[in-house]
Amino acid sequence: MSDAGRKDWSDKMKEGITPDSSKSSQQKVKEAVTDTGDKIARGVQPDHDKSTGQEISDKFGRSKDEHVHGGTGESVMDKTKNALGLGDKH
């Protein structure tokens, strides 16, 4: 079960194990859009406001993104604030 407006972990798992070669272009586009929306929601909602399952899933997702893409360890909100010049001034 996922939190309202979030992608269910079982859907993520199914998408991950289905080879891209067997997906239609429409399915690939839908997954890309829903993945992006879910990543935004993951960064906006604090972990303490999430269900336990969603919190674990989000922590795993952040860890995977950090490993695969590298990064600063900042949340989406922190990156947005810094881009707008509203972040912490060290």
PDB file of N, CA and C in Angstrom:
ATOM      1  N   MET A   1       0.842  -1.177   0.000  1.00  0.00           N
ATOM      2  CA  MET A   1       0.000   0.000   0.000  1.00  0.00           C
ATOM      3  C   MET A   1       0.883   1.234   0.000  1.00  0.00           C
ATOM      4  N   SER A   2       0.517   2.211  -0.820  1.00  0.00           N
ATOM      5  CA  SER A   2       1.302   3.441  -0.862  1.00  0.00           C
ATOM      6  C   SER A   2       0.512   4.583  -0.252  1.00  0.00           C
ATOM      7  N   ASP A   3       1.210   5.660   0.046  1.00  0.00           N
ATOM      8  CA  ASP A   3       0.548   6.850   0.543  1.00  0.00           C
ATOM      9  C   ASP A   3      -0.205   7.500  -0.615  1.00  0.00           C
ATOM     10  N   ALA A   4      -1.191   8.318  -0.279  1.00  0.00           N
ATOM     11  CA  ALA A   4      -2.024   8.966  -1.298  1.00  0.00           C
ATOM     12  C   ALA A   4      -1.156   9.708  -2.310  1.00  0.00           C
ATOM     13  N   GLY A   5      -1.423   9.473  -3.582  1.00  0.00           N
ATOM     14  CA  GLY A   5      -0.705  10.157  -4.645  1.00  0.00           C
ATOM     15  C   GLY A   5       0.668   9.602  -4.948  1.00  0.00           C
ATOM     16  N   ARG A   6       1.030   8.513  -4.307  1.00  0.00           N
ATOM     17  CA  ARG A   6       2.356   7.935  -4.499  1.00  0.00           C
ATOM     18  C   ARG A   6       2.254   6.632  -5.277  1.00  0.00           C
ATOM     19  N   LYS A   7       3.347   6.272  -5.897  1.00  0.00           N
ATOM     20  CA  LYS A   7       3.436   5.037  -6.663  1.00  0.00           C
ATOM     21  C   LYS A   7       3.630   3.875  -5.693  1.00  0.00           C
ATOM     22  N   ASP A   8       2.829   2.849  -5.823  1.00  0.00           N
ATOM     23  CA  ASP A   8       2.906   1.693  -4.940  1.00  0.00           C
ATOM     24  C   ASP A   8       4.214   0.939  -5.179  1.00  0.00           C
ATOM     25  N   TRP A   9       4.800   0.437  -4.084  1.00  0.00           N
ATOM     26  CA  TRP A   9       6.082  -0.266  -4.204  1.00  0.00           C
ATOM     27  C   TRP A   9       5.979  -1.505  -5.077  1.00  0.00           C
ATOM     28  N   SER A  10       4.812  -2.163  -5.063  1.00  0.00           N
ATOM     29  CA  SER A  10       4.666  -3.370  -5.890  1.00  0.00           C
ATOM     30  C   SER A  10       4.653  -3.000  -7.377  1.00  0.00           C
ATOM     31  N   ASP A  11       4.097  -1.835  -7.714  1.00  0.00           N
ATOM     32  CA  ASP A  11       4.140  -1.366  -9.101  1.00  0.00           C
ATOM     33  C   ASP A  11       5.579  -1.073  -9.517  1.00  0.00           C
ATOM     34  N   LYS A  12       6.347  -0.457  -8.603  1.00  0.00           N
ATOM     35  CA  LYS A  12       7.751  -0.164  -8.885  1.00  0.00           C
ATOM     36  C   LYS A  12       8.521  -1.454  -9.146  1.00  0.00           C
ATOM     37  N   MET A  13       8.237  -2.468  -8.325  1.00  0.00           N
ATOM     38  CA  MET A  13       8.930  -3.737  -8.466  1.00  0.00           C
ATOM     39  C   MET A  13       8.592  -4.388  -9.808  1.00  0.00           C
ATOM     40  N   LYS A  14       7.310  -4.395 -10.166  1.00  0.00           N
ATOM     41  CA  LYS A  14       6.896  -4.986 -11.443  1.00  0.00           C
ATOM     42  C   LYS A  14       7.560  -4.271 -12.615  1.00  0.00           C
ATOM     43  N   GLU A  15       7.599  -2.943 -12.545  1.00  0.00           N
ATOM     44  CA  GLU A  15       8.219  -2.170 -13.615  1.00  0.00           C
ATOM     45  C   GLU A  15       9.708  -2.471 -13.708  1.00  0.00           C
ATOM     46  N   GLY A  16      10.336  -2.658 -12.565  1.00  0.00           N
ATOM     47  CA  GLY A  16      11.773  -2.917 -12.539  1.00  0.00           C
ATOM     48  C   GLY A  16      12.167  -4.269 -13.083  1.00  0.00           C
ATOM     49  N   ILE A  17      11.316  -5.264 -12.896  1.00  0.00           N
ATOM     50  CA  ILE A  17      11.690  -6.610 -13.357  1.00  0.00           C
ATOM     51  C   ILE A  17      11.228  -6.892 -14.780  1.00  0.00           C
ATOM     52  N   THR A  18      10.353  -6.040 -15.322  1.00  0.00           N
ATOM     53  CA  THR A  18       9.913  -6.206 -16.701  1.00  0.00           C
ATOM     54  C   THR A  18      10.946  -5.572 -17.619  1.00  0.00           C
ATOM     55  N   PRO A  19      11.516  -6.352 -18.539  1.00  0.00           N
ATOM     56  CA  PRO A  19      12.538  -5.797 -19.433  1.00  0.00           C
ATOM     57  C   PRO A  19      11.968  -4.675 -20.304  1.00  0.00           C
ATOM     58  N   ASP A  20      12.748  -3.627 -20.510  1.00  0.00           N
ATOM     59  CA  ASP A  20      12.293  -2.517 -21.347  1.00  0.00           C
ATOM     60  C   ASP A  20      11.943  -2.979 -22.761  1.00  0.00           C
ATOM     61  N   SER A  21      12.622  -4.000 -23.234  1.00  0.00           N
ATOM     62  CA  SER A  21      12.370  -4.492 -24.594  1.00  0.00           C
ATOM     63  C   SER A  21      10.957  -5.045 -24.761  1.00  0.00           C
ATOM     64  N   SER A  22      10.311  -5.415 -23.651  1.00  0.00           N
ATOM     65  CA  SER A  22       8.957  -5.953 -23.749  1.00  0.00           C
ATOM     66  C   SER A  22       7.890  -4.907 -23.402  1.00  0.00           C
ATOM     67  N   LYS A  23       8.315  -3.654 -23.197  1.00  0.00           N
ATOM     68  CA  LYS A  23       7.374  -2.582 -22.876  1.00  0.00           C
ATOM     69  C   LYS A  23       7.099  -1.751 -24.119  1.00  0.00           C
ATOM     70  N   SER A  24       5.870  -1.274 -24.218  1.00  0.00           N
ATOM     71  CA  SER A  24       5.527  -0.386 -25.327  1.00  0.00           C
ATOM     72  C   SER A  24       6.093   1.006 -25.043  1.00  0.00           C
ATOM     73  N   SER A  25       6.160   1.824 -26.071  1.00  0.00           N
ATOM     74  CA  SER A  25       6.627   3.202 -25.889  1.00  0.00           C
ATOM     75  C   SER A  25       5.724   3.942 -24.910  1.00  0.00           C
ATOM     76  N   GLN A  26       4.433   3.667 -24.990  1.00  0.00           N
ATOM     77  CA  GLN A  26       3.474   4.307 -24.094  1.00  0.00           C
ATOM     78  C   GLN A  26       3.755   3.924 -22.636  1.00  0.00           C
ATOM     79  N   GLN A  27       4.052   2.651 -22.389  1.00  0.00           N
ATOM     80  CA  GLN A  27       4.374   2.202 -21.035  1.00  0.00           C
ATOM     81  C   GLN A  27       5.636   2.875 -20.519  1.00  0.00           C
ATOM     82  N   LYS A  28       6.658   2.996 -21.376  1.00  0.00           N
ATOM     83  CA  LYS A  28       7.911   3.627 -20.970  1.00  0.00           C
ATOM     84  C   LYS A  28       7.698   5.090 -20.604  1.00  0.00           C
ATOM     85  N   VAL A  29       6.900   5.793 -21.394  1.00  0.00           N
ATOM     86  CA  VAL A  29       6.624   7.207 -21.111  1.00  0.00           C
ATOM     87  C   VAL A  29       5.846   7.334 -19.808  1.00  0.00           C
ATOM     88  N   LYS A  30       4.829   6.481 -19.623  1.00  0.00           N
ATOM     89  CA  LYS A  30       4.031   6.521 -18.401  1.00  0.00           C
ATOM     90  C   LYS A  30       4.910   6.278 -17.174  1.00  0.00           C
ATOM     91  N   GLU A  31       5.803   5.289 -17.252  1.00  0.00           N
ATOM     92  CA  GLU A  31       6.699   4.993 -16.129  1.00  0.00           C
ATOM     93  C   GLU A  31       7.614   6.176 -15.833  1.00  0.00           C
ATOM     94  N   ALA A  32       8.148   6.799 -16.873  1.00  0.00           N
ATOM     95  CA  ALA A  32       9.044   7.941 -16.675  1.00  0.00           C
ATOM     96  C   ALA A  32       8.313   9.087 -15.982  1.00  0.00           C
ATOM     97  N   VAL A  33       7.085   9.352 -16.394  1.00  0.00           N
ATOM     98  CA  VAL A  33       6.302  10.442 -15.802  1.00  0.00           C
ATOM     99  C   VAL A  33       5.947  10.124 -14.353  1.00  0.00           C
ATOM    100  N   THR A  34       5.470   8.907 -14.098  1.00  0.00           N
ATOM    101  CA  THR A  34       5.081   8.554 -12.732  1.00  0.00           C
ATOM    102  C   THR A  34       6.299   8.442 -11.816  1.00  0.00           C
ATOM    103  N   ASP A  35       7.435   8.000 -12.352  1.00  0.00           N
ATOM    104  CA  ASP A  35       8.667   7.943 -11.552  1.00  0.00           C
ATOM    105  C   ASP A  35       9.108   9.350 -11.144  1.00  0.00           C
ATOM    106  N   THR A  36       9.038  10.279 -12.077  1.00  0.00           N
ATOM    107  CA  THR A  36       9.423  11.659 -11.782  1.00  0.00           C
ATOM    108  C   THR A  36       8.500  12.262 -10.737  1.00  0.00           C
ATOM    109  N   GLY A  37       7.206  12.063 -10.906  1.00  0.00           N
ATOM    110  CA  GLY A  37       6.248  12.570  -9.921  1.00  0.00           C
ATOM    111  C   GLY A  37       6.467  11.976  -8.554  1.00  0.00           C
ATOM    112  N   ASP A  38       6.783  10.696  -8.515  1.00  0.00           N
ATOM    113  CA  ASP A  38       7.015  10.025  -7.241  1.00  0.00           C
ATOM    114  C   ASP A  38       8.294  10.530  -6.575  1.00  0.00           C
ATOM    115  N   LYS A  39       9.331  10.794  -7.375  1.00  0.00           N
ATOM    116  CA  LYS A  39      10.576  11.319  -6.807  1.00  0.00           C
ATOM    117  C   LYS A  39      10.362  12.719  -6.230  1.00  0.00           C
ATOM    118  N   ILE A  40       9.551  13.520  -6.899  1.00  0.00           N
ATOM    119  CA  ILE A  40       9.247  14.853  -6.379  1.00  0.00           C
ATOM    120  C   ILE A  40       8.492  14.731  -5.064  1.00  0.00           C
ATOM    121  N   ALA A  41       7.477  13.871  -5.039  1.00  0.00           N
ATOM    122  CA  ALA A  41       6.702  13.666  -3.813  1.00  0.00           C
ATOM    123  C   ALA A  41       7.580  13.116  -2.697  1.00  0.00           C
ATOM    124  N   ARG A  42       8.510  12.255  -3.053  1.00  0.00           N
ATOM    125  CA  ARG A  42       9.437  11.669  -2.082  1.00  0.00           C
ATOM    126  C   ARG A  42      10.260  12.748  -1.398  1.00  0.00           C
ATOM    127  N   GLY A  43      10.665  13.757  -2.148  1.00  0.00           N
ATOM    128  CA  GLY A  43      11.492  14.809  -1.592  1.00  0.00           C
ATOM    129  C   GLY A  43      10.720  15.867  -0.836  1.00  0.00           C
ATOM    130  N   VAL A  44       9.459  16.051  -1.176  1.00  0.00           N
ATOM    131  CA  VAL A  44       8.656  17.110  -0.571  1.00  0.00           C
ATOM    132  C   VAL A  44       8.080  16.689   0.780  1.00  0.00           C
ATOM    133  N   GLN A  45       7.601  15.474   0.870  1.00  0.00           N
ATOM    134  CA  GLN A  45       6.959  15.010   2.108  1.00  0.00           C
ATOM    135  C   GLN A  45       8.003  14.502   3.099  1.00  0.00           C
ATOM    136  N   PRO A  46       8.024  15.038   4.311  1.00  0.00           N
ATOM    137  CA  PRO A  46       8.993  14.560   5.312  1.00  0.00           C
ATOM    138  C   PRO A  46       8.765  13.086   5.650  1.00  0.00           C
ATOM    139  N   ASP A  47       9.849  12.367   5.922  1.00  0.00           N
ATOM    140  CA  ASP A  47       9.746  10.937   6.233  1.00  0.00           C
ATOM    141  C   ASP A  47       8.810  10.659   7.400  1.00  0.00           C
ATOM    142  N   HIS A  48       8.798  11.536   8.408  1.00  0.00           N
ATOM    143  CA  HIS A  48       7.968  11.265   9.581  1.00  0.00           C
ATOM    144  C   HIS A  48       6.464  11.370   9.281  1.00  0.00           C
ATOM    145  N   ASP A  49       6.099  11.907   8.119  1.00  0.00           N
ATOM    146  CA  ASP A  49       4.688  11.992   7.724  1.00  0.00           C
ATOM    147  C   ASP A  49       4.270  10.849   6.800  1.00  0.00           C
ATOM    148  N   LYS A  50       5.155   9.895   6.556  1.00  0.00           N
ATOM    149  CA  LYS A  50       4.885   8.803   5.625  1.00  0.00           C
ATOM    150  C   LYS A  50       4.560   7.521   6.381  1.00  0.00           C
ATOM    151  N   SER A  51       3.883   6.616   5.681  1.00  0.00           N
ATOM    152  CA  SER A  51       3.689   5.293   6.260  1.00  0.00           C
ATOM    153  C   SER A  51       5.063   4.621   6.356  1.00  0.00           C
ATOM    154  N   THR A  52       5.170   3.609   7.185  1.00  0.00           N
ATOM    155  CA  THR A  52       6.452   2.923   7.371  1.00  0.00           C
ATOM    156  C   THR A  52       6.963   2.348   6.054  1.00  0.00           C
ATOM    157  N   GLY A  53       6.086   1.711   5.311  1.00  0.00           N
ATOM    158  CA  GLY A  53       6.483   1.128   4.031  1.00  0.00           C
ATOM    159  C   GLY A  53       6.966   2.166   3.043  1.00  0.00           C
ATOM    160  N   GLN A  54       6.271   3.305   2.970  1.00  0.00           N
ATOM    161  CA  GLN A  54       6.648   4.366   2.045  1.00  0.00           C
ATOM    162  C   GLN A  54       7.971   4.997   2.479  1.00  0.00           C
ATOM    163  N   GLU A  55       8.162   5.138   3.782  1.00  0.00           N
ATOM    164  CA  GLU A  55       9.410   5.702   4.299  1.00  0.00           C
ATOM    165  C   GLU A  55      10.598   4.817   3.927  1.00  0.00           C
ATOM    166  N   ILE A  56      10.450   3.514   4.114  1.00  0.00           N
ATOM    167  CA  ILE A  56      11.521   2.566   3.774  1.00  0.00           C
ATOM    168  C   ILE A  56      11.797   2.602   2.273  1.00  0.00           C
ATOM    169  N   SER A  57      10.733   2.590   1.485  1.00  0.00           N
ATOM    170  CA  SER A  57      10.878   2.632   0.034  1.00  0.00           C
ATOM    171  C   SER A  57      11.594   3.903  -0.415  1.00  0.00           C
ATOM    172  N   ASP A  58      11.226   5.032   0.178  1.00  0.00           N
ATOM    173  CA  ASP A  58      11.851   6.303  -0.191  1.00  0.00           C
ATOM    174  C   ASP A  58      13.317   6.351   0.207  1.00  0.00           C
ATOM    175  N   LYS A  59      13.649   5.831   1.387  1.00  0.00           N
ATOM    176  CA  LYS A  59      15.049   5.805   1.822  1.00  0.00           C
ATOM    177  C   LYS A  59      15.881   4.932   0.885  1.00  0.00           C
ATOM    178  N   PHE A  60      15.316   3.802   0.488  1.00  0.00           N
ATOM    179  CA  PHE A  60      16.006   2.928  -0.460  1.00  0.00           C
ATOM    180  C   PHE A  60      16.188   3.652  -1.795  1.00  0.00           C
ATOM    181  N   GLY A  61      15.144   4.316  -2.254  1.00  0.00           N
ATOM    182  CA  GLY A  61      15.212   5.038  -3.526  1.00  0.00           C
ATOM    183  C   GLY A  61      16.248   6.150  -3.504  1.00  0.00           C
ATOM    184  N   ARG A  62      16.306   6.896  -2.400  1.00  0.00           N
ATOM    185  CA  ARG A  62      17.308   7.958  -2.285  1.00  0.00           C
ATOM    186  C   ARG A  62      18.710   7.367  -2.284  1.00  0.00           C
ATOM    187  N   SER A  63      18.892   6.260  -1.574  1.00  0.00           N
ATOM    188  CA  SER A  63      20.190   5.601  -1.521  1.00  0.00           C
ATOM    189  C   SER A  63      20.607   5.123  -2.909  1.00  0.00           C
ATOM    190  N   LYS A  64      19.678   4.542  -3.630  1.00  0.00           N
ATOM    191  CA  LYS A  64      19.965   4.057  -4.991  1.00  0.00           C
ATOM    192  C   LYS A  64      20.314   5.223  -5.900  1.00  0.00           C
ATOM    193  N   ASP A  65      19.534   6.307  -5.845  1.00  0.00           N
ATOM    194  CA  ASP A  65      19.815   7.473  -6.672  1.00  0.00           C
ATOM    195  C   ASP A  65      21.185   8.061  -6.353  1.00  0.00           C
ATOM    196  N   GLU A  66      21.513   8.119  -5.083  1.00  0.00           N
ATOM    197  CA  GLU A  66      22.811   8.652  -4.659  1.00  0.00           C
ATOM    198  C   GLU A  66      23.941   7.799  -5.225  1.00  0.00           C
ATOM    199  N   HIS A  67      23.783   6.490  -5.162  1.00  0.00           N
ATOM    200  CA  HIS A  67      24.815   5.569  -5.643  1.00  0.00           C
ATOM    201  C   HIS A  67      24.942   5.634  -7.166  1.00  0.00           C
ATOM    202  N   VAL A  68      23.816   5.619  -7.859  1.00  0.00           N
ATOM    203  CA  VAL A  68      23.821   5.572  -9.319  1.00  0.00           C
ATOM    204  C   VAL A  68      24.221   6.915  -9.928  1.00  0.00           C
ATOM    205  N   HIS A  69      23.675   7.988  -9.389  1.00  0.00           N
ATOM    206  CA  HIS A  69      23.857   9.298 -10.008  1.00  0.00           C
ATOM    207  C   HIS A  69      24.826  10.203  -9.258  1.00  0.00           C
ATOM    208  N   GLY A  70      25.247   9.797  -8.082  1.00  0.00           N
ATOM    209  CA  GLY A  70      26.074  10.664  -7.256  1.00  0.00           C
ATOM    210  C   GLY A  70      25.221  11.812  -6.747  1.00  0.00           C
ATOM    211  N   GLY A  71      25.765  12.647  -5.957  1.00  0.00           N
ATOM    212  CA  GLY A  71      24.970  13.770  -5.493  1.00  0.00           C
ATOM    213  C   GLY A  71      25.549  14.378  -4.243  1.00  0.00           C
ATOM    214  N   THR A  72      24.835  15.360  -3.763  1.00  0.00           N
ATOM    215  CA  THR A  72      25.311  16.127  -2.624  1.00  0.00           C
ATOM    216  C   THR A  72      24.712  15.660  -1.320  1.00  0.00           C
ATOM    217  N   GLY A  73      23.696  14.811  -1.376  1.00  0.00           N
ATOM    218  CA  GLY A  73      23.018  14.378  -0.165  1.00  0.00           C
ATOM    219  C   GLY A  73      21.933  15.343   0.262  1.00  0.00           C
ATOM    220  N   GLU A  74      21.715  16.388  -0.534  1.00  0.00           N
ATOM    221  CA  GLU A  74      20.669  17.355  -0.214  1.00  0.00           C
ATOM    222  C   GLU A  74      19.318  16.830  -0.671  1.00  0.00           C
ATOM    223  N   SER A  75      18.276  17.235   0.023  1.00  0.00           N
ATOM    224  CA  SER A  75      16.934  16.879  -0.398  1.00  0.00           C
ATOM    225  C   SER A  75      16.529  17.745  -1.582  1.00  0.00           C
ATOM    226  N   VAL A  76      15.451  17.380  -2.248  1.00  0.00           N
ATOM    227  CA  VAL A  76      14.922  18.178  -3.350  1.00  0.00           C
ATOM    228  C   VAL A  76      14.596  19.583  -2.859  1.00  0.00           C
ATOM    229  N   MET A  77      14.015  19.666  -1.661  1.00  0.00           N
ATOM    230  CA  MET A  77      13.668  20.973  -1.106  1.00  0.00           C
ATOM    231  C   MET A  77      14.921  21.810  -0.864  1.00  0.00           C
ATOM    232  N   ASP A  78      15.978  21.210  -0.331  1.00  0.00           N
ATOM    233  CA  ASP A  78      17.228  21.933  -0.095  1.00  0.00           C
ATOM    234  C   ASP A  78      17.823  22.428  -1.414  1.00  0.00           C
ATOM    235  N   LYS A  79      17.819  21.569  -2.417  1.00  0.00           N
ATOM    236  CA  LYS A  79      18.358  21.962  -3.720  1.00  0.00           C
ATOM    237  C   LYS A  79      17.559  23.114  -4.313  1.00  0.00           C
ATOM    238  N   THR A  80      16.237  23.060  -4.178  1.00  0.00           N
ATOM    239  CA  THR A  80      15.381  24.125  -4.693  1.00  0.00           C
ATOM    240  C   THR A  80      15.654  25.430  -3.957  1.00  0.00           C
ATOM    241  N   LYS A  81      15.723  25.362  -2.626  1.00  0.00           N
ATOM    242  CA  LYS A  81      16.015  26.564  -1.837  1.00  0.00           C
ATOM    243  C   LYS A  81      17.363  27.155  -2.232  1.00  0.00           C
ATOM    244  N   ASN A  82      18.373  26.311  -2.379  1.00  0.00           N
ATOM    245  CA  ASN A  82      19.696  26.801  -2.744  1.00  0.00           C
ATOM    246  C   ASN A  82      19.704  27.407  -4.140  1.00  0.00           C
ATOM    247  N   ALA A  83      18.975  26.804  -5.073  1.00  0.00           N
ATOM    248  CA  ALA A  83      18.896  27.336  -6.432  1.00  0.00           C
ATOM    249  C   ALA A  83      18.225  28.709  -6.447  1.00  0.00           C
ATOM    250  N   LEU A  84      17.296  28.926  -5.536  1.00  0.00           N
ATOM    251  CA  LEU A  84      16.597  30.201  -5.456  1.00  0.00           C
ATOM    252  C   LEU A  84      17.316  31.199  -4.545  1.00  0.00           C
ATOM    253  N   GLY A  85      18.418  30.781  -3.957  1.00  0.00           N
ATOM    254  CA  GLY A  85      19.177  31.655  -3.075  1.00  0.00           C
ATOM    255  C   GLY A  85      18.562  31.779  -1.686  1.00  0.00           C
ATOM    256  N   LEU A  86      17.711  30.826  -1.315  1.00  0.00           N
ATOM    257  CA  LEU A  86      17.041  30.866  -0.025  1.00  0.00           C
ATOM    258  C   LEU A  86      17.592  29.869   0.976  1.00  0.00           C
ATOM    259  N   GLY A  87      18.625  29.121   0.579  1.00  0.00           N
ATOM    260  CA  GLY A  87      19.166  28.072   1.430  1.00  0.00           C
ATOM    261  C   GLY A  87      20.044  28.618   2.528  1.00  0.00           C
ATOM    262  N   ASP A  88      20.595  27.691   3.327  1.00  0.00           N
ATOM    263  CA  ASP A  88      21.497  28.058   4.414  1.00  0.00           C
ATOM    264  C   ASP A  88      22.720  28.765   3.862  1.00  0.00           C
ATOM    265  N   LYS A  89      23.123  29.777   4.519  1.00  0.00           N
ATOM    266  CA  LYS A  89      24.343  30.507   4.139  1.00  0.00           C
ATOM    267  C   LYS A  89      25.443  30.079   5.098  1.00  0.00           C
ATOM    268  N   HIS A  90      26.352  29.222   4.633  1.00  0.00           N
ATOM    269  CA  HIS A  90      27.426  28.719   5.498  1.00  0.00           C
ATOM    270  C   HIS A  90      28.561  29.692   5.560  1.00  0.00           C
TER     271      HIS A  90
END
